């Protein structure tokens, strides 16, 4: 079962602009994680936000979590061509398993 | 991709043939996972193992089998019962923290 749903499915921006991706989920969670996947490669963990946190920063990444709306957003500031990738949210609800969404494909044009 | 290796990178299977995908880790982590990814889709969990000699089915285990005889290794066999096996297969491990480290993946194509 896929719990997370990312929005938009695809996003194309210019270098230097900010990129915002959203994730909605259905059931209660312990934490929500964001991963990046370059084409044809494995996933790389970006950031984790716990259910009792509302916002978290890591470098150019900012993640928010609204458990009342069951939604999260990932903001990438001052985007670079190297940020071109697919971004996935994944939720963990205490079962030692992650449930992934279908991802947002981000293209950053130089 | 850290200390996780998957082999082969590309694999071709004929109809009715069983194939085994390798996943090896040197991170000394207990939990290992197998996911399937179809084009434009997210990851779906096939099997996972939290300890040697024990594993559990994920959401799409039918047509797949696994073993966990060593901590370092978690091979996945795609059997002939899996009718649509063409996909990208990803192995992951998890330490005491909650996020997962992924291998580089194996792309399986049915001829």
mmCIF file of C-alpha atoms in Angstrom:
data_model
loop_
_atom_site.group_PDB
_atom_site.id
_atom_site.type_symbol
_atom_site.label_atom_id
_atom_site.label_comp_id
_atom_site.label_asym_id
_atom_site.label_seq_id
_atom_site.Cartn_x
_atom_site.Cartn_y
_atom_site.Cartn_z
ATOM 1 C CA UNK A 1 0.000 0.000 0.000
ATOM 2 C CA UNK A 2 1.349 3.434 -0.879
ATOM 3 C CA UNK A 3 0.520 5.956 1.753
ATOM 4 C CA UNK A 4 2.414 9.032 0.654
ATOM 5 C CA UNK A 5 1.262 10.996 -2.345
ATOM 6 C CA UNK A 6 3.578 13.676 -3.673
ATOM 7 C CA UNK A 7 2.412 16.766 -5.463
ATOM 8 C CA UNK A 8 3.198 17.860 -8.106
ATOM 9 C CA UNK A 9 4.202 14.767 -10.069
ATOM 10 C CA UNK A 10 6.676 16.851 -12.062
ATOM 11 C CA UNK A 11 8.217 20.284 -11.532
ATOM 12 C CA UNK A 12 10.472 22.268 -13.830
ATOM 13 C CA UNK A 13 12.229 25.407 -12.611
ATOM 14 C CA UNK A 14 15.200 27.612 -13.416
ATOM 15 C CA UNK A 15 18.466 27.475 -11.518
ATOM 16 C CA UNK A 16 18.363 29.750 -8.508
ATOM 17 C CA UNK A 17 14.616 29.420 -7.981
ATOM 18 C CA UNK A 18 13.065 27.621 -5.039
ATOM 19 C CA UNK A 19 11.342 24.258 -5.447
ATOM 20 C CA UNK A 20 8.493 23.128 -3.239
ATOM 21 C CA UNK A 21 7.136 19.598 -3.148
ATOM 22 C CA UNK A 22 4.239 18.369 -1.067
ATOM 23 C CA UNK A 23 3.406 15.004 0.430
ATOM 24 C CA UNK A 24 0.126 13.812 1.895
ATOM 25 C CA UNK A 25 -0.390 10.630 3.862
ATOM 26 C CA UNK A 26 -3.314 8.749 5.341
ATOM 27 C CA UNK A 27 -2.547 7.207 8.722
ATOM 28 C CA UNK A 28 -0.708 8.243 11.864
ATOM 29 C CA UNK A 29 3.075 8.212 11.663
ATOM 30 C CA UNK A 30 6.161 8.186 13.866
ATOM 31 C CA UNK A 31 8.213 10.092 11.340
ATOM 32 C CA UNK A 32 8.305 11.209 7.735
ATOM 33 C CA UNK A 33 11.402 11.074 5.576
ATOM 34 C CA UNK A 34 12.418 12.558 2.257
ATOM 35 C CA UNK A 35 14.687 10.772 -0.199
ATOM 36 C CA UNK A 36 16.271 11.762 -3.500
ATOM 37 C CA UNK A 37 16.818 9.463 -6.452
ATOM 38 C CA UNK A 38 18.974 10.338 -9.406
ATOM 39 C CA UNK A 39 17.986 8.593 -12.609
ATOM 40 C CA UNK A 40 18.734 4.878 -12.501
ATOM 41 C CA UNK A 41 20.327 5.037 -9.058
ATOM 42 C CA UNK A 42 19.468 4.087 -5.511
ATOM 43 C CA UNK A 43 17.728 6.435 -3.096
ATOM 44 C CA UNK A 44 19.622 8.802 -0.838
ATOM 45 C CA UNK A 45 18.202 9.890 2.493
ATOM 46 C CA UNK A 46 17.821 13.675 2.774
ATOM 47 C CA UNK A 47 16.025 14.523 5.978
ATOM 48 C CA UNK A 48 13.786 13.035 8.644
ATOM 49 C CA UNK A 49 11.138 14.840 10.636
ATOM 50 C CA UNK A 50 9.489 13.249 13.650
ATOM 51 C CA UNK A 51 5.785 13.457 14.359
ATOM 52 C CA UNK A 52 6.330 15.882 17.246
ATOM 53 C CA UNK A 53 8.356 18.289 15.084
ATOM 54 C CA UNK A 54 6.888 20.973 12.843
ATOM 55 C CA UNK A 55 9.891 22.184 10.886
ATOM 56 C CA UNK A 56 13.414 21.063 10.191
ATOM 57 C CA UNK A 57 16.307 22.486 8.212
ATOM 58 C CA UNK A 58 19.333 20.918 6.602
ATOM 59 C CA UNK A 59 21.467 23.140 4.401
ATOM 60 C CA UNK A 60 19.249 24.329 1.537
ATOM 61 C CA UNK A 61 16.447 21.964 2.581
ATOM 62 C CA UNK A 62 13.482 22.907 4.716
ATOM 63 C CA UNK A 63 10.853 20.374 5.681
ATOM 64 C CA UNK A 64 7.565 21.078 7.398
ATOM 65 C CA UNK A 65 5.113 18.642 8.882
ATOM 66 C CA UNK A 66 1.460 19.237 9.697
ATOM 67 C CA UNK A 67 0.107 16.140 11.410
ATOM 68 C CA UNK A 68 -3.396 17.604 11.658
ATOM 69 C CA UNK A 69 -3.531 17.802 7.871
ATOM 70 C CA UNK A 70 -1.385 14.711 7.394
ATOM 71 C CA UNK A 71 0.901 16.590 5.056
ATOM 72 C CA UNK A 72 4.521 17.591 4.649
ATOM 73 C CA UNK A 73 6.416 19.875 2.327
ATOM 74 C CA UNK A 74 10.004 19.895 1.128
ATOM 75 C CA UNK A 75 11.500 23.211 0.079
ATOM 76 C CA UNK A 76 14.786 23.361 -1.795
ATOM 77 C CA UNK A 77 16.122 26.896 -1.875
ATOM 78 C CA UNK A 78 18.403 28.382 -4.522
ATOM 79 C CA UNK A 79 18.146 25.279 -6.669
ATOM 80 C CA UNK A 80 21.027 24.018 -8.790
ATOM 81 C CA UNK A 81 21.133 21.836 -11.889
ATOM 82 C CA UNK A 82 22.562 19.078 -9.669
ATOM 83 C CA UNK A 83 19.271 19.033 -7.725
ATOM 84 C CA UNK A 84 17.599 17.489 -10.773
ATOM 85 C CA UNK A 85 16.213 14.180 -9.485
ATOM 86 C CA UNK A 86 13.078 12.489 -8.225
ATOM 87 C CA UNK A 87 12.083 13.189 -4.640
ATOM 88 C CA UNK A 88 10.104 10.752 -2.522
ATOM 89 C CA UNK A 89 8.467 11.042 0.839
ATOM 90 C CA UNK A 90 8.267 7.963 3.034
ATOM 91 C CA UNK A 91 6.337 7.432 6.235
ATOM 92 C CA UNK A 92 7.171 5.170 9.130
ATOM 93 C CA UNK A 93 4.434 4.226 11.538
ATOM 94 C CA UNK A 94 6.199 1.991 14.038
ATOM 95 C CA UNK A 95 6.251 -1.210 12.014
ATOM 96 C CA UNK A 96 9.930 -0.953 10.978
ATOM 97 C CA UNK A 97 8.683 -0.470 7.426
ATOM 98 C CA UNK A 98 8.712 2.605 5.235
ATOM 99 C CA UNK A 99 5.825 3.386 2.903
ATOM 100 C CA UNK A 100 6.844 5.464 -0.109
ATOM 101 C CA UNK A 101 4.908 7.828 -2.320
ATOM 102 C CA UNK A 102 5.206 7.942 -6.090
ATOM 103 C CA UNK A 103 7.585 10.871 -6.110
ATOM 104 C CA UNK A 104 8.021 14.300 -7.647
ATOM 105 C CA UNK A 105 10.338 14.570 -10.629
ATOM 106 C CA UNK A 106 12.261 17.842 -10.357
ATOM 107 C CA UNK A 107 14.088 19.347 -13.307
ATOM 108 C CA UNK A 108 16.318 22.353 -12.680
ATOM 109 C CA UNK A 109 17.242 24.109 -15.893
ATOM 110 C CA UNK A 110 20.624 25.880 -16.048
ATOM 111 C CA UNK B 1 25.513 4.003 -1.972
ATOM 112 C CA UNK B 2 27.764 3.312 0.996
ATOM 113 C CA UNK B 3 28.647 -0.237 1.925
ATOM 114 C CA UNK B 4 25.805 -1.899 0.071
ATOM 115 C CA UNK B 5 26.454 -3.744 -3.150
ATOM 116 C CA UNK B 6 23.895 -5.178 -5.506
ATOM 117 C CA UNK B 7 24.708 -7.455 -8.386
ATOM 118 C CA UNK B 8 24.309 -7.716 -11.220
ATOM 119 C CA UNK B 9 23.508 -4.171 -12.313
ATOM 120 C CA UNK B 10 21.501 -5.465 -15.281
ATOM 121 C CA UNK B 11 19.820 -8.869 -15.494
ATOM 122 C CA UNK B 12 17.848 -10.468 -18.265
ATOM 123 C CA UNK B 13 15.467 -13.313 -17.622
ATOM 124 C CA UNK B 14 13.730 -15.646 -19.986
ATOM 125 C CA UNK B 15 10.132 -16.631 -19.457
ATOM 126 C CA UNK B 16 9.805 -19.381 -16.841
ATOM 127 C CA UNK B 17 13.275 -18.871 -15.428
ATOM 128 C CA UNK B 18 14.183 -18.198 -11.807
ATOM 129 C CA UNK B 19 16.837 -15.551 -11.166
ATOM 130 C CA UNK B 20 18.578 -14.447 -7.989
ATOM 131 C CA UNK B 21 19.564 -10.883 -7.178
ATOM 132 C CA UNK B 22 22.396 -10.338 -4.756
ATOM 133 C CA UNK B 23 22.517 -7.804 -1.930
ATOM 134 C CA UNK B 24 25.564 -7.599 0.321
ATOM 135 C CA UNK B 25 26.362 -5.089 3.064
ATOM 136 C CA UNK B 26 29.420 -4.384 5.191
ATOM 137 C CA UNK B 27 27.702 -1.868 7.466
ATOM 138 C CA UNK B 28 26.931 -4.457 10.158
ATOM 139 C CA UNK B 29 23.253 -3.503 10.147
ATOM 140 C CA UNK B 30 20.577 -5.942 11.208
ATOM 141 C CA UNK B 31 17.570 -4.947 9.109
ATOM 142 C CA UNK B 32 17.552 -5.434 5.335
ATOM 143 C CA UNK B 33 14.831 -4.723 2.794
ATOM 144 C CA UNK B 34 13.952 -5.468 -0.822
ATOM 145 C CA UNK B 35 11.879 -3.040 -2.861
ATOM 146 C CA UNK B 36 10.528 -3.046 -6.365
ATOM 147 C CA UNK B 37 10.240 0.157 -8.399
ATOM 148 C CA UNK B 38 8.279 0.415 -11.629
ATOM 149 C CA UNK B 39 8.742 3.342 -14.050
ATOM 150 C CA UNK B 40 7.407 6.583 -12.656
ATOM 151 C CA UNK B 41 6.370 4.892 -9.446
ATOM 152 C CA UNK B 42 7.452 4.800 -5.858
ATOM 153 C CA UNK B 43 8.963 1.847 -4.062
ATOM 154 C CA UNK B 44 6.949 -1.162 -2.981
ATOM 155 C CA UNK B 45 8.207 -3.495 -0.270
ATOM 156 C CA UNK B 46 8.752 -7.120 -1.287
ATOM 157 C CA UNK B 47 10.410 -8.701 1.767
ATOM 158 C CA UNK B 48 12.321 -7.562 4.799
ATOM 159 C CA UNK B 49 14.467 -9.157 7.448
ATOM 160 C CA UNK B 50 15.253 -7.763 10.867
ATOM 161 C CA UNK B 51 17.571 -10.542 11.978
ATOM 162 C CA UNK B 52 19.453 -13.512 10.596
ATOM 163 C CA UNK B 53 17.274 -16.539 9.796
ATOM 164 C CA UNK B 54 14.088 -14.516 9.958
ATOM 165 C CA UNK B 55 12.192 -12.518 7.326
ATOM 166 C CA UNK B 56 8.704 -11.179 6.691
ATOM 167 C CA UNK B 57 6.592 -10.610 3.619
ATOM 168 C CA UNK B 58 6.041 -7.091 2.433
ATOM 169 C CA UNK B 59 3.198 -5.778 0.309
ATOM 170 C CA UNK B 60 4.047 -7.636 -2.912
ATOM 171 C CA UNK B 61 5.799 -10.881 -1.879
ATOM 172 C CA UNK B 62 3.987 -13.187 -4.315
ATOM 173 C CA UNK B 63 6.383 -14.656 -6.866
ATOM 174 C CA UNK B 64 9.480 -13.788 -4.824
ATOM 175 C CA UNK B 65 11.541 -15.610 -2.209
ATOM 176 C CA UNK B 66 14.403 -14.616 0.084
ATOM 177 C CA UNK B 67 16.856 -16.075 2.554
ATOM 178 C CA UNK B 68 18.890 -14.550 5.365
ATOM 179 C CA UNK B 69 21.580 -17.022 6.343
ATOM 180 C CA UNK B 70 24.202 -14.376 7.053
ATOM 181 C CA UNK B 71 23.938 -10.874 8.434
ATOM 182 C CA UNK B 72 25.774 -9.494 5.436
ATOM 183 C CA UNK B 73 23.629 -11.070 2.732
ATOM 184 C CA UNK B 74 19.958 -10.954 1.742
ATOM 185 C CA UNK B 75 19.467 -12.470 -1.733
ATOM 186 C CA UNK B 76 16.167 -12.154 -3.575
ATOM 187 C CA UNK B 77 14.946 -14.828 -5.981
ATOM 188 C CA UNK B 78 12.443 -13.838 -8.617
ATOM 189 C CA UNK B 79 10.581 -17.010 -9.451
ATOM 190 C CA UNK B 80 8.676 -18.023 -12.558
ATOM 191 C CA UNK B 81 5.494 -17.394 -10.564
ATOM 192 C CA UNK B 82 6.144 -13.653 -10.791
ATOM 193 C CA UNK B 83 4.297 -12.843 -13.981
ATOM 194 C CA UNK B 84 5.536 -9.300 -14.489
ATOM 195 C CA UNK B 85 9.055 -9.127 -13.052
ATOM 196 C CA UNK B 86 10.483 -6.394 -15.263
ATOM 197 C CA UNK B 87 11.390 -3.623 -12.813
ATOM 198 C CA UNK B 88 14.165 -1.907 -10.888
ATOM 199 C CA UNK B 89 15.002 -3.742 -7.653
ATOM 200 C CA UNK B 90 16.489 -1.932 -4.697
ATOM 201 C CA UNK B 91 18.002 -3.351 -1.549
ATOM 202 C CA UNK B 92 18.269 -1.283 1.614
ATOM 203 C CA UNK B 93 19.612 -1.641 5.141
ATOM 204 C CA UNK B 94 18.720 0.105 8.352
ATOM 205 C CA UNK B 95 20.743 0.665 11.480
ATOM 206 C CA UNK B 96 19.451 1.582 14.902
ATOM 207 C CA UNK B 97 18.424 4.907 13.407
ATOM 208 C CA UNK B 98 15.284 5.026 11.379
ATOM 209 C CA UNK B 99 16.390 5.934 7.904
ATOM 210 C CA UNK B 100 17.504 3.462 5.301
ATOM 211 C CA UNK B 101 20.618 3.213 3.160
ATOM 212 C CA UNK B 102 20.031 2.008 -0.372
ATOM 213 C CA UNK B 103 22.127 0.006 -2.781
ATOM 214 C CA UNK B 104 22.579 1.025 -6.429
ATOM 215 C CA UNK B 105 19.865 -1.304 -7.704
ATOM 216 C CA UNK B 106 19.448 -4.117 -10.223
ATOM 217 C CA UNK B 107 17.424 -3.618 -13.379
ATOM 218 C CA UNK B 108 15.669 -6.843 -14.352
ATOM 219 C CA UNK B 109 14.224 -7.305 -17.817
ATOM 220 C CA UNK B 110 12.205 -10.252 -19.043
ATOM 221 C CA UNK B 111 12.987 -11.244 -22.598
#
